[in-house]
Every structure is written in structure tokens, then in C-alpha cells.
């Protein structure tokens, strides 16, 4: 199998998770391109035989050392980046999930340059990946409704 995350031959399937704790969501600044330094949800590629929810929780633990209990899916987000010539440089379909925090404060590492617990207003002010403030609002609403 070839790694076609850049100059892809097909969209890449990924999963992310908005972990809610006390009305805030854990955000991580991306440590890798595309969009290095922008805040996003912990997440990553779905492995064969893994559900979207399983992938989201695995990536959460691997990237930032946090564990959570899944509430449910929010919505997919498509990220399509183009090069200077207009060709597709990368295309990700990321299924965002909401979850309730269980343990861990969030740690930095190669995939997370910084971590913050942010409310919806914070997410509006930070440099983020496309659509993130709406996902943060939806996750907080889901967590409040699932009490």
C-alpha cells in the first residue's frame, strides 16, 4: 500500500474526538502538515478493522494521553487542500465525535505542539482547522444533553 496522504488517489478516512470536560473541549495544535500549528481535535487515520469511534479514542490516548467515554458521532468534516496549480494536495474525510472526559490532562508531543481546554468562544479566537468552532459547540451541547 502506498502512502497517499499528500497528492492522494482517493480521500483518506480519519476520525477525531471532542472531549468535553466542565464545558470545555480539549484542542491540540497540529504537530504535522497539513496545517501545522492550527488547533484541532485529537484524531487520526482509521486502521483496517477499527470502527470510527475506536479510532478516535485510540488516537486520543496516543496523541495526548487522555481517556474518554464516547457519547456519539457529531458529523463528518471534509478537508480538501489544493496546491498552487489547483490540484488536490490532500483530501481527508474526518468523522468528528463527542466524548466525555475520564482521565488525563492532555500532553504535548510530536503530533500535538500544544494542548488547551477551550470553550466555544475560545475556539472562535484560535487558529483552527476548518469548521472546528461548530464542532466544539455541537460537542458541548451533546455532552450537556447526555447527562
PDB file of C-alpha atoms in Angstrom:
ATOM      1  CA  UNK A   1       0.000   0.000   0.000  1.00  0.00           C
ATOM      2  CA  UNK A   2       1.299   3.445  -0.831  1.00  0.00           C
ATOM      3  CA  UNK A   3       1.018   6.423   1.472  1.00  0.00           C
ATOM      4  CA  UNK A   4      -1.120   8.859  -0.497  1.00  0.00           C
ATOM      5  CA  UNK A   5      -1.986  11.378   2.215  1.00  0.00           C
ATOM      6  CA  UNK A   6      -0.334  14.016   0.020  1.00  0.00           C
ATOM      7  CA  UNK A   7      -1.271  14.024  -3.681  1.00  0.00           C
ATOM      8  CA  UNK A   8      -3.943  11.438  -2.906  1.00  0.00           C
ATOM      9  CA  UNK A   9      -5.501   8.962  -5.283  1.00  0.00           C
ATOM     10  CA  UNK A  10      -8.567   8.847  -3.002  1.00  0.00           C
ATOM     11  CA  UNK A  11      -9.940  10.571   0.110  1.00  0.00           C
ATOM     12  CA  UNK A  12      -8.361   9.452   3.386  1.00  0.00           C
ATOM     13  CA  UNK A  13     -10.694   8.325   6.199  1.00  0.00           C
ATOM     14  CA  UNK A  14      -9.946   9.664   9.666  1.00  0.00           C
ATOM     15  CA  UNK A  15     -11.724  10.113  12.998  1.00  0.00           C
ATOM     16  CA  UNK A  16     -11.434  12.763  15.695  1.00  0.00           C
ATOM     17  CA  UNK A  17     -12.907  13.339  19.129  1.00  0.00           C
ATOM     18  CA  UNK A  18     -14.105  16.412  21.004  1.00  0.00           C
ATOM     19  CA  UNK A  19     -13.562  15.510  24.652  1.00  0.00           C
ATOM     20  CA  UNK A  20     -15.799  17.607  26.886  1.00  0.00           C
ATOM     21  CA  UNK A  21     -14.835  18.444  30.463  1.00  0.00           C
ATOM     22  CA  UNK A  22     -16.601  21.139  32.500  1.00  0.00           C
ATOM     23  CA  UNK A  23     -17.999  22.840  29.377  1.00  0.00           C
ATOM     24  CA  UNK A  24     -14.652  22.881  27.580  1.00  0.00           C
ATOM     25  CA  UNK A  25     -13.181  20.756  24.790  1.00  0.00           C
ATOM     26  CA  UNK A  26      -9.589  19.547  24.528  1.00  0.00           C
ATOM     27  CA  UNK A  27      -7.876  21.031  21.459  1.00  0.00           C
ATOM     28  CA  UNK A  28      -4.395  20.204  20.187  1.00  0.00           C
ATOM     29  CA  UNK A  29      -2.172  22.279  17.921  1.00  0.00           C
ATOM     30  CA  UNK A  30      -1.184  20.079  14.974  1.00  0.00           C
ATOM     31  CA  UNK A  31       2.433  18.962  15.014  1.00  0.00           C
ATOM     32  CA  UNK A  32       2.483  17.906  11.373  1.00  0.00           C
ATOM     33  CA  UNK A  33       1.443  19.221   7.985  1.00  0.00           C
ATOM     34  CA  UNK A  34      -1.040  19.886   6.640  1.00  0.00           C
ATOM     35  CA  UNK A  35      -1.983  22.861   8.835  1.00  0.00           C
ATOM     36  CA  UNK A  36       0.860  22.523  11.341  1.00  0.00           C
ATOM     37  CA  UNK A  37       0.224  24.731  14.382  1.00  0.00           C
ATOM     38  CA  UNK A  38      -3.520  25.080  13.894  1.00  0.00           C
ATOM     39  CA  UNK A  39      -5.725  23.854  16.721  1.00  0.00           C
ATOM     40  CA  UNK A  40      -7.892  20.837  16.048  1.00  0.00           C
ATOM     41  CA  UNK A  41      -9.364  17.798  17.762  1.00  0.00           C
ATOM     42  CA  UNK A  42      -7.120  14.852  18.573  1.00  0.00           C
ATOM     43  CA  UNK A  43      -7.597  12.234  15.891  1.00  0.00           C
ATOM     44  CA  UNK A  44      -6.065  10.403  13.005  1.00  0.00           C
ATOM     45  CA  UNK A  45      -6.364   7.717  10.378  1.00  0.00           C
ATOM     46  CA  UNK A  46      -8.745   4.798  10.797  1.00  0.00           C
ATOM     47  CA  UNK A  47      -6.949   1.444  10.742  1.00  0.00           C
ATOM     48  CA  UNK A  48      -8.394  -1.636   8.990  1.00  0.00           C
ATOM     49  CA  UNK A  49     -10.872  -3.464  11.237  1.00  0.00           C
ATOM     50  CA  UNK A  50     -11.293  -0.454  13.526  1.00  0.00           C
ATOM     51  CA  UNK A  51     -14.560   1.443  13.923  1.00  0.00           C
ATOM     52  CA  UNK A  52     -14.555   5.216  13.607  1.00  0.00           C
ATOM     53  CA  UNK A  53     -15.215   5.567  17.348  1.00  0.00           C
ATOM     54  CA  UNK A  54     -12.434   3.127  18.229  1.00  0.00           C
ATOM     55  CA  UNK A  55     -10.004   5.034  16.021  1.00  0.00           C
ATOM     56  CA  UNK A  56     -10.960   8.352  17.635  1.00  0.00           C
ATOM     57  CA  UNK A  57     -10.433   7.042  21.183  1.00  0.00           C
ATOM     58  CA  UNK A  58      -7.161   5.289  20.256  1.00  0.00           C
ATOM     59  CA  UNK A  59      -5.780   8.457  18.674  1.00  0.00           C
ATOM     60  CA  UNK A  60      -6.869  10.490  21.714  1.00  0.00           C
ATOM     61  CA  UNK A  61      -4.848   8.235  24.005  1.00  0.00           C
ATOM     62  CA  UNK A  62      -1.826   8.028  21.676  1.00  0.00           C
ATOM     63  CA  UNK A  63      -1.620  11.733  20.805  1.00  0.00           C
ATOM     64  CA  UNK A  64      -2.435  13.477  24.076  1.00  0.00           C
ATOM     65  CA  UNK A  65      -2.691  10.805  26.795  1.00  0.00           C
ATOM     66  CA  UNK A  66      -6.373  11.356  27.581  1.00  0.00           C
ATOM     67  CA  UNK A  67      -9.112   8.744  28.008  1.00  0.00           C
ATOM     68  CA  UNK A  68     -12.800   9.385  27.460  1.00  0.00           C
ATOM     69  CA  UNK A  69     -16.193   7.721  27.158  1.00  0.00           C
ATOM     70  CA  UNK A  70     -17.808   8.065  23.747  1.00  0.00           C
ATOM     71  CA  UNK A  71     -21.103   9.952  23.512  1.00  0.00           C
ATOM     72  CA  UNK A  72     -21.563   9.644  19.749  1.00  0.00           C
ATOM     73  CA  UNK A  73     -20.793  10.984  16.283  1.00  0.00           C
ATOM     74  CA  UNK A  74     -21.181  14.673  15.505  1.00  0.00           C
ATOM     75  CA  UNK A  75     -20.656  14.971  11.744  1.00  0.00           C
ATOM     76  CA  UNK A  76     -18.002  14.408   9.116  1.00  0.00           C
ATOM     77  CA  UNK A  77     -15.704  17.236   8.075  1.00  0.00           C
ATOM     78  CA  UNK A  78     -14.027  17.253   4.653  1.00  0.00           C
ATOM     79  CA  UNK A  79     -10.659  18.917   4.389  1.00  0.00           C
ATOM     80  CA  UNK A  80      -9.510  19.413   0.803  1.00  0.00           C
ATOM     81  CA  UNK A  81      -6.286  21.319   0.261  1.00  0.00           C
ATOM     82  CA  UNK A  82      -5.029  22.337  -3.176  1.00  0.00           C
ATOM     83  CA  UNK A  83      -1.552  23.210  -4.422  1.00  0.00           C
ATOM     84  CA  UNK A  84      -0.669  26.397  -6.330  1.00  0.00           C
ATOM     85  CA  UNK A  85      -1.828  24.835  -9.612  1.00  0.00           C
ATOM     86  CA  UNK A  86      -5.234  23.968  -8.149  1.00  0.00           C
ATOM     87  CA  UNK A  87      -4.552  20.230  -7.935  1.00  0.00           C
ATOM     88  CA  UNK A  88      -5.761  18.324  -4.882  1.00  0.00           C
ATOM     89  CA  UNK A  89      -2.816  18.158  -2.491  1.00  0.00           C
ATOM     90  CA  UNK A  90      -4.675  16.324   0.272  1.00  0.00           C
ATOM     91  CA  UNK A  91      -8.235  15.205   0.915  1.00  0.00           C
ATOM     92  CA  UNK A  92      -9.356  13.950   4.315  1.00  0.00           C
ATOM     93  CA  UNK A  93     -12.823  12.920   5.467  1.00  0.00           C
ATOM     94  CA  UNK A  94     -12.782  13.183   9.257  1.00  0.00           C
ATOM     95  CA  UNK A  95     -15.680  11.861  11.337  1.00  0.00           C
ATOM     96  CA  UNK A  96     -15.876  14.013  14.458  1.00  0.00           C
ATOM     97  CA  UNK A  97     -17.209  12.513  17.689  1.00  0.00           C
ATOM     98  CA  UNK A  98     -18.196  13.851  21.108  1.00  0.00           C
ATOM     99  CA  UNK A  99     -16.954  12.156  24.255  1.00  0.00           C
ATOM    100  CA  UNK A 100     -16.922  12.759  27.991  1.00  0.00           C
ATOM    101  CA  UNK A 101     -13.522  13.150  29.714  1.00  0.00           C
ATOM    102  CA  UNK A 102     -12.430  10.334  32.060  1.00  0.00           C
ATOM    103  CA  UNK A 103      -8.726  10.884  32.803  1.00  0.00           C
ATOM    104  CA  UNK A 104      -5.594  12.746  31.721  1.00  0.00           C
ATOM    105  CA  UNK A 105      -4.803  16.429  31.394  1.00  0.00           C
ATOM    106  CA  UNK A 106      -3.523  16.382  27.821  1.00  0.00           C
ATOM    107  CA  UNK A 107       0.145  16.288  26.906  1.00  0.00           C
ATOM    108  CA  UNK A 108       2.211  17.628  24.059  1.00  0.00           C
ATOM    109  CA  UNK A 109       4.321  15.517  21.737  1.00  0.00           C
ATOM    110  CA  UNK A 110       5.219  15.090  18.060  1.00  0.00           C
ATOM    111  CA  UNK A 111       1.562  15.231  16.983  1.00  0.00           C
ATOM    112  CA  UNK A 112       0.421  17.901  19.461  1.00  0.00           C
ATOM    113  CA  UNK A 113       2.571  21.024  19.784  1.00  0.00           C
ATOM    114  CA  UNK A 114       0.252  22.473  22.452  1.00  0.00           C
ATOM    115  CA  UNK A 115      -2.982  21.479  24.168  1.00  0.00           C
ATOM    116  CA  UNK A 116      -5.729  23.697  25.586  1.00  0.00           C
ATOM    117  CA  UNK A 117      -9.151  23.183  27.123  1.00  0.00           C
ATOM    118  CA  UNK A 118     -11.342  25.621  25.175  1.00  0.00           C
ATOM    119  CA  UNK A 119     -14.955  26.719  25.207  1.00  0.00           C
ATOM    120  CA  UNK A 120     -16.803  27.747  22.044  1.00  0.00           C
ATOM    121  CA  UNK A 121     -15.675  31.392  22.313  1.00  0.00           C
ATOM    122  CA  UNK A 122     -12.028  30.299  22.668  1.00  0.00           C
ATOM    123  CA  UNK A 123     -12.374  28.111  19.572  1.00  0.00           C
ATOM    124  CA  UNK A 124     -13.569  31.160  17.616  1.00  0.00           C
ATOM    125  CA  UNK A 125     -10.425  33.122  18.573  1.00  0.00           C
ATOM    126  CA  UNK A 126      -7.808  30.412  17.997  1.00  0.00           C
ATOM    127  CA  UNK A 127      -6.297  29.496  14.619  1.00  0.00           C
ATOM    128  CA  UNK A 128      -8.169  26.257  13.892  1.00  0.00           C
ATOM    129  CA  UNK A 129      -8.807  23.690  11.220  1.00  0.00           C
ATOM    130  CA  UNK A 130     -11.923  24.304   9.072  1.00  0.00           C
ATOM    131  CA  UNK A 131     -15.260  24.030  10.871  1.00  0.00           C
ATOM    132  CA  UNK A 132     -13.792  23.437  14.332  1.00  0.00           C
ATOM    133  CA  UNK A 133     -15.800  26.072  16.273  1.00  0.00           C
ATOM    134  CA  UNK A 134     -19.081  24.480  15.114  1.00  0.00           C
ATOM    135  CA  UNK A 135     -17.842  21.027  16.150  1.00  0.00           C
ATOM    136  CA  UNK A 136     -16.850  22.372  19.596  1.00  0.00           C
ATOM    137  CA  UNK A 137     -20.331  23.891  20.083  1.00  0.00           C
ATOM    138  CA  UNK A 138     -22.024  20.664  18.986  1.00  0.00           C
ATOM    139  CA  UNK A 139     -19.880  18.517  21.302  1.00  0.00           C
ATOM    140  CA  UNK A 140     -20.597  20.717  24.320  1.00  0.00           C
ATOM    141  CA  UNK A 141     -24.350  20.623  23.561  1.00  0.00           C
ATOM    142  CA  UNK A 142     -24.250  16.813  23.178  1.00  0.00           C
ATOM    143  CA  UNK A 143     -22.389  16.420  26.481  1.00  0.00           C
ATOM    144  CA  UNK A 144     -24.861  18.659  28.302  1.00  0.00           C
ATOM    145  CA  UNK A 145     -27.802  16.737  26.805  1.00  0.00           C
ATOM    146  CA  UNK A 146     -26.303  13.332  27.665  1.00  0.00           C
ATOM    147  CA  UNK A 147     -26.012  13.948  31.427  1.00  0.00           C
TER     148      UNK A 147
END
